[in-house]
Coordinates of C-alpha atoms in Angstrom, one line a residue:
Chain A
M5 CA 18.8 16.9 13.2
P6 CA 14.6 15.9 13.0
E7 CA 12.8 13.2 14.4
L8 CA 12.5 10.8 11.5
L9 CA 10.7 7.4 11.6
C10 CA 11.1 5.3 8.6
Q11 CA 8.4 3.4 8.7
S12 CA 10.5 0.9 5.8
P13 CA 11.3 -2.7 7.6
F14 CA 13.9 -2.2 5.6
H15 CA 14.9 0.5 8.0
P16 CA 18.7 1.0 8.7
I17 CA 19.0 -0.6 5.8
C18 CA 22.5 -1.7 6.6
S19 CA 21.6 -4.2 9.5
Q20 CA 19.5 -5.9 6.9
K21 CA 21.1 -9.1 5.0
R22 CA 19.2 -10.1 1.7
E23 CA 19.5 -12.5 -0.5
G24 CA 19.2 -13.0 -4.1
P25 CA 19.3 -9.9 -6.2
Q26 CA 19.0 -6.8 -4.6
C27 CA 16.3 -3.7 -4.2
P28 CA 15.8 -0.7 -4.4
P29 CA 14.0 -0.3 -0.5
V30 CA 11.8 2.2 -0.2
G31 CA 10.0 3.5 2.7
Y32 CA 8.1 6.7 4.0
L33 CA 9.4 9.2 6.3
N34 CA 7.5 10.3 8.6
L35 CA 8.3 13.8 9.9
L36 CA 8.2 15.5 13.6
N37 CA 8.4 19.2 13.4
S38 CA 10.9 19.6 11.0
T39 CA 11.8 19.5 7.4
P40 CA 14.4 16.9 6.9
D41 CA 17.5 17.7 7.1
P42 CA 19.5 16.5 2.9
G43 CA 22.4 15.3 4.9
W44 CA 20.4 12.7 6.2
L45 CA 20.7 10.3 3.9
S46 CA 24.7 10.4 3.9
I47 CA 24.9 10.6 8.0
H48 CA 23.6 7.0 7.5
E49 CA 26.2 6.6 5.1
Q50 CA 23.2 5.4 2.5
P51 CA 22.8 7.1 -0.9
G52 CA 19.7 7.9 -1.5
T53 CA 16.9 10.6 -2.7
L54 CA 13.9 12.1 -0.1
Q55 CA 10.7 13.5 -1.8
K56 CA 7.7 15.2 -0.2
E57 CA 4.8 13.4 -0.4
G58 CA 2.8 15.2 1.8
T59 CA 2.5 18.1 4.8
N60 CA 4.9 15.6 7.0
S61 CA 5.7 12.7 5.2
Y62 CA 8.5 12.2 2.7
L63 CA 9.0 9.3 0.3
C64 CA 12.4 7.9 1.1
T65 CA 14.4 5.8 -1.6
L66 CA 17.6 4.3 -0.8
W67 CA 20.2 2.6 -2.9
P68 CA 22.3 0.4 -0.2
R69 CA 25.8 -0.6 -1.7
P70 CA 25.0 -4.2 -2.0
C71 CA 21.8 -3.4 -3.6
D72 CA 23.7 -1.5 -6.8
H73 CA 23.3 -2.7 -9.8
R74 CA 26.6 -1.0 -11.1
L75 CA 28.5 -2.2 -9.1
G76 CA 28.0 -6.2 -9.5
F77 CA 29.5 -8.7 -12.1
P78 CA 31.9 -6.1 -13.4
N79 CA 34.2 -8.6 -15.8
M80 CA 30.4 -10.8 -16.8
N81 CA 28.2 -9.7 -20.1
A82 CA 24.7 -8.9 -18.9
L83 CA 23.4 -10.7 -22.1
S84 CA 25.8 -13.2 -24.6
L85 CA 24.4 -15.3 -27.3
R86 CA 26.5 -18.1 -28.9
Q87 CA 25.7 -19.4 -32.2
L88 CA 22.4 -19.3 -31.6
N89 CA 20.2 -20.8 -34.1
K90 CA 16.5 -20.8 -34.7
T91 CA 14.5 -22.9 -37.4
Y92 CA 10.7 -23.4 -36.6
S93 CA 9.0 -26.2 -37.1
G94 CA 7.1 -24.9 -40.1
G95 CA 10.9 -25.1 -41.7
V96 CA 11.4 -21.0 -41.5
T97 CA 15.3 -20.4 -40.5
A98 CA 14.3 -17.3 -38.4
L99 CA 18.3 -17.1 -36.6
H100 CA 21.7 -18.1 -38.5
D101 CA 24.1 -18.3 -35.6
V102 CA 23.6 -15.3 -33.9
D103 CA 26.2 -14.0 -31.7
L104 CA 26.1 -11.0 -29.7
E105 CA 27.2 -9.8 -26.1
V106 CA 25.7 -7.0 -23.9
T107 CA 27.7 -5.5 -21.3
P108 CA 26.7 -4.4 -17.9
G109 CA 24.9 -1.3 -17.6
D110 CA 24.6 -0.5 -21.5
F111 CA 21.5 1.1 -22.6
F112 CA 21.6 -1.5 -26.1
G113 CA 19.5 -1.3 -29.1
L114 CA 18.2 -3.9 -31.5
L115 CA 16.5 -2.7 -34.3
G116 CA 15.9 -4.4 -37.6
P117 CA 12.8 -4.6 -39.7
N118 CA 9.8 -7.0 -39.2
G119 CA 10.8 -10.4 -39.2
A120 CA 14.2 -10.1 -39.2
G121 CA 14.1 -12.3 -35.6
K122 CA 14.7 -9.9 -32.7
T123 CA 11.0 -11.1 -30.9
T124 CA 13.0 -14.8 -32.1
I125 CA 16.0 -13.6 -29.8
I126 CA 14.1 -12.0 -27.5
G127 CA 11.3 -14.7 -26.7
I128 CA 14.8 -17.6 -27.0
V129 CA 16.4 -15.2 -24.0
A130 CA 12.9 -15.0 -22.0
S131 CA 12.7 -18.9 -22.4
L132 CA 9.2 -18.5 -24.5
V133 CA 11.0 -20.0 -27.6
R134 CA 13.4 -22.7 -28.1
A135 CA 16.7 -22.1 -29.6
T136 CA 17.6 -25.3 -32.0
S137 CA 20.8 -24.3 -31.6
G138 CA 23.8 -22.6 -29.1
S139 CA 23.6 -21.1 -25.6
V140 CA 22.3 -17.6 -23.8
K141 CA 23.8 -16.8 -20.5
I142 CA 22.2 -14.1 -18.5
F143 CA 25.5 -12.3 -15.9
G144 CA 27.1 -15.7 -17.5
H145 CA 24.2 -18.0 -15.9
D146 CA 23.0 -20.3 -18.8
I147 CA 19.2 -20.0 -18.9
V148 CA 19.5 -24.4 -19.9
T149 CA 21.5 -25.2 -16.6
E150 CA 21.3 -22.3 -14.0
P151 CA 17.9 -21.8 -15.1
W152 CA 16.9 -20.4 -11.4
E153 CA 19.9 -17.7 -11.7
A154 CA 19.9 -16.4 -15.1
K155 CA 16.2 -15.7 -14.8
S156 CA 15.6 -13.8 -11.6
N157 CA 18.6 -11.6 -13.2
L158 CA 15.9 -11.1 -16.9
G159 CA 13.1 -9.1 -16.7
L160 CA 11.1 -9.1 -19.8
V161 CA 8.0 -6.2 -21.3
P162 CA 6.5 -8.1 -24.5
Q163 CA 5.3 -6.5 -27.3
E164 CA 1.6 -7.6 -26.6
F165 CA -0.2 -7.6 -23.0
N166 CA 0.1 -10.9 -21.6
F167 CA -1.0 -10.3 -18.4
N168 CA -4.5 -11.5 -16.9
Q169 CA -7.4 -9.6 -17.9
F170 CA -9.6 -10.8 -14.6
E171 CA -6.8 -9.5 -12.4
T172 CA -6.4 -6.4 -10.3
V173 CA -3.3 -4.1 -11.3
S174 CA -1.6 -4.8 -7.7
Q175 CA -2.4 -8.8 -7.9
I176 CA -0.2 -9.2 -11.3
V177 CA 2.6 -7.1 -9.7
L178 CA 2.3 -9.1 -6.9
N179 CA 1.4 -12.8 -8.1
Q180 CA 5.1 -12.4 -10.4
A181 CA 7.0 -10.7 -7.6
G182 CA 5.7 -14.2 -6.0
Y183 CA 6.9 -16.4 -9.1
Y184 CA 10.6 -14.9 -8.2
G185 CA 10.2 -15.8 -4.6
I186 CA 9.5 -12.5 -3.7
D187 CA 8.1 -13.2 0.1
R188 CA 4.6 -11.1 0.5
R189 CA 5.9 -7.9 2.5
T190 CA 9.3 -7.3 0.3
A191 CA 6.3 -8.3 -2.9
H192 CA 4.2 -5.3 -1.4
E193 CA 6.8 -2.4 -1.0
R194 CA 8.6 -3.4 -4.2
A195 CA 5.2 -3.2 -6.1
E196 CA 4.0 0.1 -4.1
Y197 CA 7.5 1.6 -5.4
Y198 CA 6.9 0.4 -9.3
L199 CA 3.4 1.5 -9.4
R200 CA 3.4 4.7 -8.1
E201 CA 7.1 5.2 -10.3
L202 CA 4.8 5.1 -13.2
D203 CA 2.1 6.5 -11.9
L204 CA -0.1 3.7 -11.2
W205 CA -1.1 3.8 -7.3
G206 CA -4.4 5.0 -7.7
K207 CA -5.2 2.7 -10.1
R208 CA -3.8 -0.5 -8.2
N209 CA -7.1 -2.0 -7.5
A210 CA -8.8 -1.4 -10.5
S211 CA -8.8 -4.3 -13.2
S212 CA -6.2 -4.3 -15.6
R213 CA -8.6 -4.8 -18.4
S214 CA -10.1 -1.4 -17.8
L215 CA -6.9 0.5 -17.8
S216 CA -5.7 2.2 -21.0
G217 CA -2.9 1.3 -23.2
G218 CA -0.6 3.5 -21.8
M219 CA -1.3 2.5 -18.6
K220 CA -1.1 -1.5 -19.9
R221 CA 2.2 -0.8 -20.8
R222 CA 3.2 1.0 -18.1
L223 CA 1.9 -2.4 -15.7
M224 CA 3.8 -4.5 -17.4
I225 CA 7.0 -2.3 -16.8
A226 CA 6.0 -2.3 -13.2
R227 CA 5.7 -6.1 -13.8
A228 CA 8.6 -6.7 -15.1
L229 CA 11.1 -4.4 -12.6
V230 CA 9.3 -6.3 -9.4
H231 CA 11.8 -8.3 -8.5
E232 CA 14.7 -6.1 -9.9
P233 CA 16.6 -7.5 -12.7
R234 CA 19.4 -6.6 -13.9
L235 CA 19.1 -7.5 -17.7
L236 CA 15.7 -5.8 -18.6
I237 CA 14.1 -5.6 -21.9
L238 CA 11.8 -4.1 -24.2
D239 CA 10.4 -5.2 -26.6
E240 CA 8.5 -1.8 -28.5
P241 CA 7.4 -0.5 -25.5
T242 CA 6.0 2.3 -26.5
A243 CA 3.9 1.3 -29.8
G244 CA 0.8 2.7 -29.9
V245 CA 2.1 5.5 -26.6
D246 CA 1.1 8.8 -26.7
I247 CA 4.6 10.9 -27.6
E248 CA 4.1 12.6 -24.5
L249 CA 3.5 9.4 -22.1
R250 CA 6.8 7.9 -24.3
R251 CA 8.9 10.7 -23.5
S252 CA 7.6 10.1 -19.9
M253 CA 9.1 6.6 -20.2
W254 CA 11.9 7.4 -22.0
D255 CA 13.1 9.5 -18.6
F256 CA 12.1 6.3 -16.9
L257 CA 14.3 3.5 -18.4
R258 CA 17.3 6.3 -18.2
Q259 CA 17.0 6.6 -14.7
M260 CA 16.7 2.7 -14.6
N261 CA 19.7 2.3 -16.9
E262 CA 21.7 5.0 -14.5
R263 CA 21.0 3.2 -11.5
G264 CA 22.8 0.0 -13.4
T265 CA 20.1 -2.2 -15.2
T266 CA 20.9 -2.9 -18.0
I267 CA 18.3 -2.2 -20.5
I268 CA 18.2 -3.8 -24.3
L269 CA 15.7 -2.2 -26.5
T270 CA 13.6 -3.3 -29.5
T271 CA 11.7 -0.6 -31.1
H272 CA 10.4 1.3 -34.2
Y273 CA 11.0 4.4 -33.3
L274 CA 14.9 5.5 -34.1
E275 CA 14.5 8.3 -33.1
E276 CA 13.8 7.0 -29.7
A277 CA 16.7 4.5 -30.1
E278 CA 18.6 6.9 -31.3
S279 CA 17.5 9.0 -27.9
L280 CA 18.4 6.8 -25.0
C281 CA 21.1 4.0 -27.0
R282 CA 24.5 4.0 -26.3
N283 CA 25.3 0.6 -28.5
I284 CA 23.0 -0.5 -31.7
G285 CA 22.7 -4.2 -32.7
I286 CA 20.5 -4.6 -35.9
I287 CA 19.2 -7.6 -37.2
D288 CA 17.9 -8.5 -40.5
G289 CA 17.4 -11.9 -41.9
G290 CA 18.2 -13.7 -38.8
R291 CA 21.7 -12.8 -39.2
I292 CA 23.5 -9.9 -36.7
I293 CA 24.3 -7.4 -39.9
E294 CA 25.8 -4.3 -37.7
N295 CA 26.9 -3.8 -34.0
T296 CA 28.4 -1.2 -32.7
D297 CA 28.1 2.1 -30.3
M298 CA 26.0 4.6 -31.5
R299 CA 28.7 6.9 -32.3
S300 CA 30.4 5.1 -35.1
L301 CA 27.2 4.0 -36.1
L302 CA 26.1 7.8 -37.0
A303 CA 29.2 8.1 -38.2
K304 CA 28.9 5.5 -41.0
L305 CA 26.0 8.6 -42.5
K306 CA 28.0 9.7 -45.6
S307 CA 25.4 12.2 -46.0
Q308 CA 22.5 13.8 -44.2
S309 CA 19.5 15.4 -45.2
F310 CA 17.8 18.9 -43.9
V311 CA 14.7 20.5 -44.7
L312 CA 15.4 24.6 -44.6
D313 CA 12.4 27.4 -44.4
I314 CA 14.3 30.2 -45.9
S315 CA 12.7 34.0 -46.0
S316 CA 13.3 34.7 -49.7
A317 CA 11.9 33.5 -52.3
V318 CA 13.4 29.9 -54.0
G319 CA 12.9 31.4 -57.2
D320 CA 15.3 34.1 -56.1
L321 CA 18.4 31.0 -54.6
P322 CA 21.8 31.6 -56.0
N323 CA 23.8 29.1 -56.8
I324 CA 24.9 26.9 -53.8
T325 CA 28.6 25.0 -54.7
D326 CA 28.9 21.8 -54.0
F327 CA 25.5 21.1 -52.3
Y328 CA 23.0 19.8 -53.4
V329 CA 19.7 21.8 -53.3
V330 CA 16.3 19.7 -54.0
P331 CA 13.6 22.8 -53.9
I332 CA 10.9 21.9 -52.1
D333 CA 8.4 24.8 -52.4
E334 CA 8.0 28.5 -52.5
Q335 CA 10.0 29.0 -49.2
T336 CA 11.3 25.6 -48.3
I337 CA 15.0 23.6 -50.0
E338 CA 15.6 20.1 -48.8
V339 CA 20.0 20.3 -48.9
E340 CA 22.2 17.5 -48.5
V341 CA 25.4 17.9 -46.3
R342 CA 27.8 15.3 -46.8
G343 CA 29.8 13.3 -44.4
D344 CA 32.9 15.7 -45.7
Q345 CA 30.9 19.1 -45.7
T346 CA 29.4 21.1 -42.4
L347 CA 26.6 23.0 -41.9
S348 CA 29.0 26.0 -41.2
D349 CA 29.7 25.8 -44.5
L350 CA 26.3 25.5 -46.0
F351 CA 25.0 28.4 -43.4
K352 CA 28.4 30.8 -44.6
Q353 CA 27.7 30.6 -48.8
L354 CA 23.3 31.3 -47.6
N355 CA 24.9 33.9 -45.7
A356 CA 27.4 35.5 -48.6
A357 CA 23.4 35.3 -50.9
G358 CA 21.9 37.1 -48.3
V359 CA 19.7 34.3 -47.8
E360 CA 18.1 34.2 -44.2
V361 CA 17.1 30.9 -42.9
T362 CA 13.7 30.6 -40.0
S363 CA 14.1 27.2 -39.5
M364 CA 15.9 23.9 -40.7
K365 CA 15.0 20.0 -39.6
N366 CA 16.8 16.8 -40.7
K367 CA 14.8 15.9 -43.0
A368 CA 14.3 12.6 -41.3
N369 CA 16.2 11.0 -38.3
R370 CA 20.2 10.6 -38.6
L371 CA 19.3 6.1 -37.5
E372 CA 16.3 6.2 -39.6
E373 CA 18.1 7.3 -42.3
L374 CA 21.3 5.2 -42.2
F375 CA 19.1 2.0 -41.0
V376 CA 16.8 3.0 -44.4
R377 CA 20.0 2.8 -46.4
M378 CA 21.8 -0.1 -44.8
L379 CA 18.3 -2.1 -45.5
G380 CA 18.5 -0.5 -48.9
D381 CA 21.7 -1.3 -49.9
R382 CA 20.8 -4.8 -48.8
D383 CA 17.6 -5.1 -51.3
N384 CA 19.5 -4.0 -54.0
P385 CA 23.4 -4.7 -53.7
P386 CA 25.6 -2.5 -55.8
A387 CA 26.4 -4.1 -59.3
K388 CA 29.3 -6.7 -59.8
A389 CA 31.7 -4.5 -62.1
V390 CA 32.8 -6.7 -64.8
Chain B
M29 CA 19.6 -32.6 -9.6
A30 CA 19.4 -28.8 -11.3
A31 CA 15.6 -29.2 -12.1
L32 CA 14.9 -29.5 -8.6
Y33 CA 16.7 -26.2 -7.8
P34 CA 17.6 -27.6 -4.0
A35 CA 19.5 -24.3 -3.7
Y36 CA 16.2 -22.1 -3.8
P37 CA 14.1 -23.7 -1.1
K38 CA 12.3 -21.0 0.5
Q39 CA 11.6 -18.9 -3.0
T40 CA 10.3 -22.3 -4.4
L41 CA 8.0 -22.6 -1.7
I42 CA 7.0 -18.9 -2.0
A43 CA 6.6 -19.4 -5.7
L44 CA 4.2 -22.4 -5.2
R45 CA 2.6 -21.2 -2.5
T46 CA 2.1 -17.8 -5.4
L47 CA 0.2 -19.7 -7.8
V48 CA -2.1 -22.2 -5.2
W49 CA -3.2 -19.0 -3.7
K50 CA -3.9 -17.2 -7.6
E51 CA -5.6 -20.4 -8.9
T52 CA -7.5 -21.2 -5.5
H53 CA -8.9 -17.4 -5.7
R54 CA -9.8 -17.9 -9.3
Y55 CA -12.6 -20.0 -8.3
L56 CA -13.7 -18.2 -5.6
R57 CA -13.9 -15.3 -7.2
I58 CA -16.1 -16.5 -9.6
W59 CA -18.3 -19.0 -7.3
V60 CA -20.9 -18.2 -8.9
Q61 CA -19.8 -19.9 -12.4
T62 CA -17.9 -22.3 -10.4
L63 CA -19.9 -23.6 -6.6
V64 CA -23.0 -23.0 -7.0
P65 CA -23.7 -25.0 -10.6
P66 CA -22.8 -28.4 -8.8
A67 CA -24.7 -27.8 -6.1
I68 CA -27.8 -26.8 -8.5
T69 CA -27.0 -29.9 -10.6
M70 CA -26.3 -31.8 -8.0
T71 CA -29.5 -31.2 -5.9
L72 CA -31.5 -32.3 -8.7
Y73 CA -30.6 -35.2 -9.2
F74 CA -31.0 -35.9 -5.5
I75 CA -34.6 -34.6 -5.8
I76 CA -35.3 -36.9 -9.3
F77 CA -33.5 -40.0 -8.7
G78 CA -33.4 -40.6 -5.1
S79 CA -36.4 -39.5 -3.9
L80 CA -38.6 -39.3 -7.1
I81 CA -37.4 -42.6 -8.9
G82 CA -35.4 -43.9 -6.0
S83 CA -38.6 -44.3 -3.8
R84 CA -39.5 -46.6 -6.9
V85 CA -35.9 -48.5 -7.1
G86 CA -35.9 -49.6 -3.2
V87 CA -33.0 -51.5 -1.9
M88 CA -29.6 -51.7 -3.7
D89 CA -27.0 -54.3 -2.1
G90 CA -28.8 -53.6 1.0
Y91 CA -28.9 -49.9 1.2
S92 CA -31.8 -47.6 0.2
F93 CA -30.9 -46.3 -3.2
M94 CA -30.4 -43.0 -2.3
E95 CA -27.5 -43.8 0.0
F96 CA -26.4 -45.8 -2.7
I97 CA -26.5 -43.3 -5.1
A98 CA -25.4 -40.5 -3.1
P99 CA -21.1 -41.4 -2.9
G100 CA -21.3 -42.1 -6.4
I101 CA -22.9 -38.0 -6.8
I102 CA -20.1 -36.5 -4.4
M103 CA -17.4 -38.4 -6.8
M104 CA -19.3 -37.1 -9.6
S105 CA -18.8 -33.9 -9.0
V106 CA -15.1 -34.1 -7.5
I107 CA -14.1 -35.7 -10.4
T108 CA -15.9 -33.7 -13.2
N109 CA -14.9 -30.3 -10.9
S110 CA -11.6 -31.2 -10.9
Y111 CA -10.6 -32.0 -14.7
T112 CA -12.9 -28.6 -15.5
N113 CA -10.9 -26.3 -13.0
V114 CA -7.7 -27.1 -14.4
V115 CA -7.9 -27.9 -18.2
S116 CA -10.7 -23.8 -18.0
S117 CA -7.1 -22.3 -15.9
F118 CA -4.7 -23.7 -18.0
F119 CA -6.1 -22.8 -21.2
G120 CA -7.3 -19.8 -19.9
A121 CA -3.8 -18.6 -19.1
K122 CA -2.4 -19.6 -22.6
F123 CA -5.1 -18.3 -24.2
Q124 CA -4.6 -15.2 -22.2
R125 CA -0.9 -15.6 -22.6
H126 CA -0.5 -14.6 -18.9
V127 CA 1.3 -18.1 -18.6
E128 CA 4.1 -16.8 -20.2
E129 CA 4.1 -14.6 -16.7
L130 CA 5.7 -18.2 -15.2
L131 CA 7.4 -19.3 -18.4
V132 CA 9.7 -16.2 -17.7
S133 CA 10.0 -16.6 -13.9
P134 CA 12.1 -19.2 -12.6
T135 CA 9.4 -21.3 -11.0
P136 CA 10.3 -25.2 -11.9
N137 CA 8.1 -27.1 -14.3
Y138 CA 7.4 -29.6 -11.3
V139 CA 6.0 -26.0 -9.2
I140 CA 4.1 -24.6 -12.1
L141 CA 2.1 -28.0 -12.1
A142 CA 1.4 -28.4 -8.7
G143 CA 0.1 -25.1 -8.5
Y144 CA -2.0 -26.2 -11.1
V145 CA -3.3 -29.4 -9.6
A146 CA -3.5 -27.7 -6.2
G147 CA -6.4 -25.5 -7.6
G148 CA -7.9 -28.1 -9.4
V149 CA -8.3 -30.6 -6.1
G150 CA -9.3 -27.2 -3.9
R151 CA -11.9 -26.9 -6.1
G152 CA -12.7 -30.6 -6.5
L153 CA -13.0 -31.3 -2.8
F154 CA -14.9 -27.6 -2.2
T155 CA -17.2 -28.7 -4.8
G156 CA -17.5 -32.4 -2.7
L157 CA -18.2 -30.8 0.7
I158 CA -21.1 -28.8 -0.7
V159 CA -22.0 -31.2 -2.1
T160 CA -21.7 -33.4 0.7
I161 CA -24.0 -31.1 2.7
I162 CA -26.7 -31.1 0.0
A163 CA -27.1 -35.0 -0.1
S164 CA -26.9 -35.2 4.3
F165 CA -30.2 -33.9 3.5
F166 CA -31.4 -36.5 1.7
A167 CA -29.6 -39.6 2.7
D168 CA -28.3 -40.1 6.5
L169 CA -24.4 -40.9 5.4
E170 CA -22.3 -42.8 8.0
I171 CA -18.6 -43.0 7.0
H172 CA -17.4 -46.2 7.3
N173 CA -13.9 -46.0 6.5
I174 CA -12.6 -42.1 7.4
P175 CA -9.4 -42.7 5.7
V176 CA -10.4 -44.8 2.5
T177 CA -12.5 -42.2 1.9
I178 CA -10.6 -39.0 2.4
S179 CA -7.7 -40.6 1.2
V180 CA -9.9 -41.8 -2.2
V181 CA -11.4 -38.6 -2.9
F182 CA -8.2 -36.9 -2.4
L183 CA -6.3 -39.3 -5.6
T184 CA -9.2 -39.2 -7.4
A185 CA -9.0 -35.1 -7.5
V186 CA -4.9 -35.4 -8.2
L187 CA -5.7 -37.4 -10.8
F188 CA -8.6 -36.0 -12.3
S189 CA -6.4 -32.2 -12.5
L190 CA -3.8 -33.7 -13.7
G191 CA -5.9 -35.2 -16.5
G192 CA -7.4 -31.6 -16.8
F193 CA -3.8 -30.2 -17.2
I194 CA -2.7 -32.5 -20.1
N195 CA -5.9 -31.3 -21.7
G196 CA -5.0 -28.2 -21.2
V197 CA -1.3 -28.1 -22.5
F198 CA -2.8 -29.6 -25.4
A199 CA -5.9 -27.9 -26.3
K200 CA -5.4 -25.1 -28.8
K201 CA -8.7 -23.8 -29.1
F202 CA -11.8 -23.3 -26.4
D203 CA -14.2 -26.6 -28.3
D204 CA -10.5 -28.7 -27.3
I205 CA -11.2 -27.8 -23.6
A206 CA -15.0 -29.5 -23.8
I207 CA -14.8 -32.4 -26.0
V208 CA -13.2 -34.7 -23.5
P209 CA -15.5 -33.7 -20.5
T210 CA -18.5 -33.8 -22.9
F211 CA -17.4 -37.0 -24.7
I212 CA -15.4 -38.8 -22.2
L213 CA -15.9 -38.0 -19.0
T214 CA -19.2 -37.6 -18.6
P215 CA -20.3 -41.3 -20.3
L216 CA -17.6 -43.0 -18.5
T217 CA -19.0 -41.3 -15.0
Y218 CA -22.3 -42.2 -15.5
L219 CA -21.6 -45.6 -16.6
G220 CA -18.9 -46.4 -13.6
G221 CA -21.6 -47.5 -11.4
V222 CA -23.0 -43.8 -10.0
F223 CA -26.1 -44.8 -10.2
Y224 CA -26.1 -49.1 -10.2
S225 CA -24.4 -51.5 -8.8
I226 CA -22.7 -53.3 -11.6
S227 CA -24.1 -57.1 -10.3
M228 CA -27.2 -56.0 -12.1
L229 CA -25.6 -56.1 -15.4
P230 CA -24.6 -58.7 -17.2
D231 CA -21.8 -60.8 -17.1
F232 CA -20.6 -59.4 -20.3
W233 CA -21.5 -55.4 -19.8
Q234 CA -19.8 -56.3 -16.0
G235 CA -16.7 -57.3 -17.8
L236 CA -16.7 -54.4 -20.2
S237 CA -17.7 -52.2 -17.2
M238 CA -14.6 -53.2 -15.2
A239 CA -12.1 -51.8 -18.2
N240 CA -13.6 -48.2 -16.7
P241 CA -11.2 -47.0 -14.5
I242 CA -14.0 -44.8 -12.9
L243 CA -16.1 -47.8 -12.0
Y244 CA -12.5 -48.3 -9.2
M245 CA -12.7 -44.8 -7.8
V246 CA -16.6 -44.9 -7.4
N247 CA -16.8 -47.9 -5.4
A248 CA -14.1 -47.4 -3.4
F249 CA -15.3 -44.2 -2.5
R250 CA -18.4 -46.0 -1.7
Y251 CA -16.6 -48.6 0.0
G252 CA -15.6 -46.0 2.3
I253 CA -18.7 -44.8 3.6
L254 CA -21.6 -47.4 3.2
G255 CA -18.8 -50.6 3.2
S256 CA -19.7 -51.9 0.0
S257 CA -17.6 -52.2 -3.1
D258 CA -18.5 -54.3 -6.6
I259 CA -14.4 -54.2 -7.0
P260 CA -11.1 -55.0 -4.3
I261 CA -10.3 -51.5 -2.5
M262 CA -6.7 -52.5 -2.9
T263 CA -7.0 -52.3 -7.0
A264 CA -8.8 -49.0 -7.1
Y265 CA -5.7 -47.4 -4.7
T266 CA -3.0 -49.4 -7.1
L267 CA -5.1 -48.1 -10.4
V268 CA -5.6 -44.6 -9.1
I269 CA -1.9 -44.4 -8.4
G270 CA -0.3 -45.2 -11.3
F271 CA -2.9 -43.5 -13.1
I272 CA -0.8 -40.4 -11.4
I273 CA 2.1 -41.1 -11.2
A274 CA 2.2 -41.7 -15.3
G275 CA -0.2 -38.4 -15.7
T276 CA 2.4 -37.0 -13.6
A277 CA 5.4 -38.0 -15.5
L278 CA 3.5 -37.4 -18.5
S279 CA 2.4 -33.7 -17.6
L280 CA 6.0 -33.1 -16.4
H281 CA 7.0 -34.5 -19.7
L282 CA 5.3 -32.2 -21.5
L283 CA 6.2 -29.1 -19.8
K284 CA 10.0 -29.5 -19.7
R285 CA 9.0 -30.3 -24.1
G286 CA 7.3 -26.8 -24.2
T287 CA 4.6 -28.4 -25.7
G288 CA 1.8 -25.6 -26.8
L289 CA 3.4 -23.4 -24.7
R290 CA 7.1 -23.1 -26.7
S291 CA 7.2 -22.7 -30.3

C-alpha cells in the first residue's frame, strides 16, 4: 500500500458530517515512491476515481454514499408542475394548465418551437417569472413556501450570458456558491473541481468578458453546478457552440446524469435531444402536447426517409416495389421506409437488382422529422369528413 | 416565519457576507471612478468656498465659514456616494442580468437588500472619511459629540442607500439612474443648509427649507461636530429613522413583488 497524502479537507471523507445537498469531494493525492493502488479507494470503502495529474500528483474524486444523488428521494419527483398558467401583463397567455413531472435521475428534453413556452416554464421554475397560477415543486419542495430547500436543489444554465462581465471566472463561481450558503473553503474546492472538469481552470483569473463564446457557456455550467444541485436545467446550452465542444459538453452532461443529477434540456438541435434524452416533452402554444419516453415517441414516426448513394446510375435503377423512391441526382436516391417495412427488405431488393449502396444516411434526424410532422399536423389539421 | 429562513442562519450569513464583499470589492476595484472624484470635488469646494470666498464671508453661527461648511460638505459626499453606489450597482446588475444569479439562488430578499445597502453605506462612509481627512487640512475640526456624529452619518448613509436601491429597482435605462441625483438630490443638498444657516433666510424660505429632509441630516451632523444646529436633533433622528423604516418596507415589498426584476 503506497503512502498517500490526500490534501483535501474531505479526507477521510467518512468522518465528515456535511449539511444540506451533498457534493462530490475532490482532492489531490501526493504520491510518495509508488504508483497508487487502484484498490485504494475500495479499501477505504469509497467509490471514486483516480486520475493522473502530474508526476507525483493524482486527482482523487470520491463519491461518498450520502453524496450520491442517485440514492436521494427515490419516490419524489425531481420536478413537478401542476396546473401552471402564465399570462403576461400585455395579455399574452404563455402557458395553459401545464402539468409536467420529471422523475429523479431522468435526462428530460423539453422541446418546442420558438415562443412555445419553454423559457417561460424554466423562468417560473427558476423564480425569474411569476406564475399566474399553479404550483412548482422541486424534489417535493414548493418554490413559494419552501424556497431555500427548493432552490438549493436547482441549478440553471440560462440561454443568454448573464454573469458579471467585470468579474473573473473564479469570482463568478465563488460568489454563486456564497449565495447558496456554501462556506468559502468548500466553495474553493468545488470551483476548482468544476473549472477543471470544464477545462476553464487555466482561465480562472481571466475577466469573464475576455472568454470565447464556448468558454462562457462552460462558465455558466460551472456556476450552475457549484452548489451541487440535484436538478440541472439547461436552456439551449449548446447554441452557437462548435461541434467539438458540443460533443464534449454532451459527454460531460451524460457523466453528470450518470452520477444521479436530473437534467432538463431545451434545445433546437434535435439530434442533441435524441442523443441525450430518455424522455421528451413537447410544448406548443403553451400546452404540453406530448410527454413520453424517447422510444415510444420515435415509434410514432410512421416513416423515415433515407438518402442512398448508389454505384449505378439512377436511370438504370429497376422498379423497387413497395418503396417510394425519388431520384436526387445521377447516383443518389431518396427512399421512404414506412413503419411496417424494414431496411432489410429494401436492401434485399436492391441487391437482387444488382445495385450496390455505397453510403446511406437519414434524410433528417428522426426526432426532427417527428417534431416537424407533429407541428405540421397542428398547422394543417386533417380535413373533417363531411 | 418562512420568509426569514430561520432554519438556515449559517447559510444566510454566508450569502450576506458574499454579497457585501462583492459590493465592497466593486467600488474598491474601480476606486478611480468611485473614491477619487469626490475627493477632488470636495477639495475644490474647500478651496473655493472655504478659503477664497469664506475669508470674506466671515463668521457664521459663531464659527469660521470653513468650519461651518465642513460638516455639510462631508455629509454631501456621504449622501451622494451612498445613493450613487447602490443605484449604479443594482441597475448594472439588472442591465447585465447578473441579478438573476441572486434571484435564482435561495438568498432571501432581505439579504439582497442588506447586501446592496451595506455596499452603499461602505462607500458613503469611506468617501466621508476621505473628505473628513481633506477637511482637516482646511479647518480645525473637533468633534463635539461622537455618538451623534457617527449615528447620524451612518443612518444617513443607510437612508440614501435605500433610496438608491428603490431608484435602481424602477430604473429601466441609464437616464433613469441619473434623474434623481441630478434633479432632486443635488438641489435638495445645496438647499439643505450646507453652505449657510437657515437663520439667514427670510421667514418664508426658512419655512420652506424645513420641508427639506436633507436639512435635518446636515444640521444633525453639524451638531455632532460643532455643537450647533438650526433644528432639534431628536426631530432629525425621528425623521431619518422613519424614512429608513419606510424605505426598507418599500424595498422589501418591491423585491417580493419582483418589480423591475421578474416578469
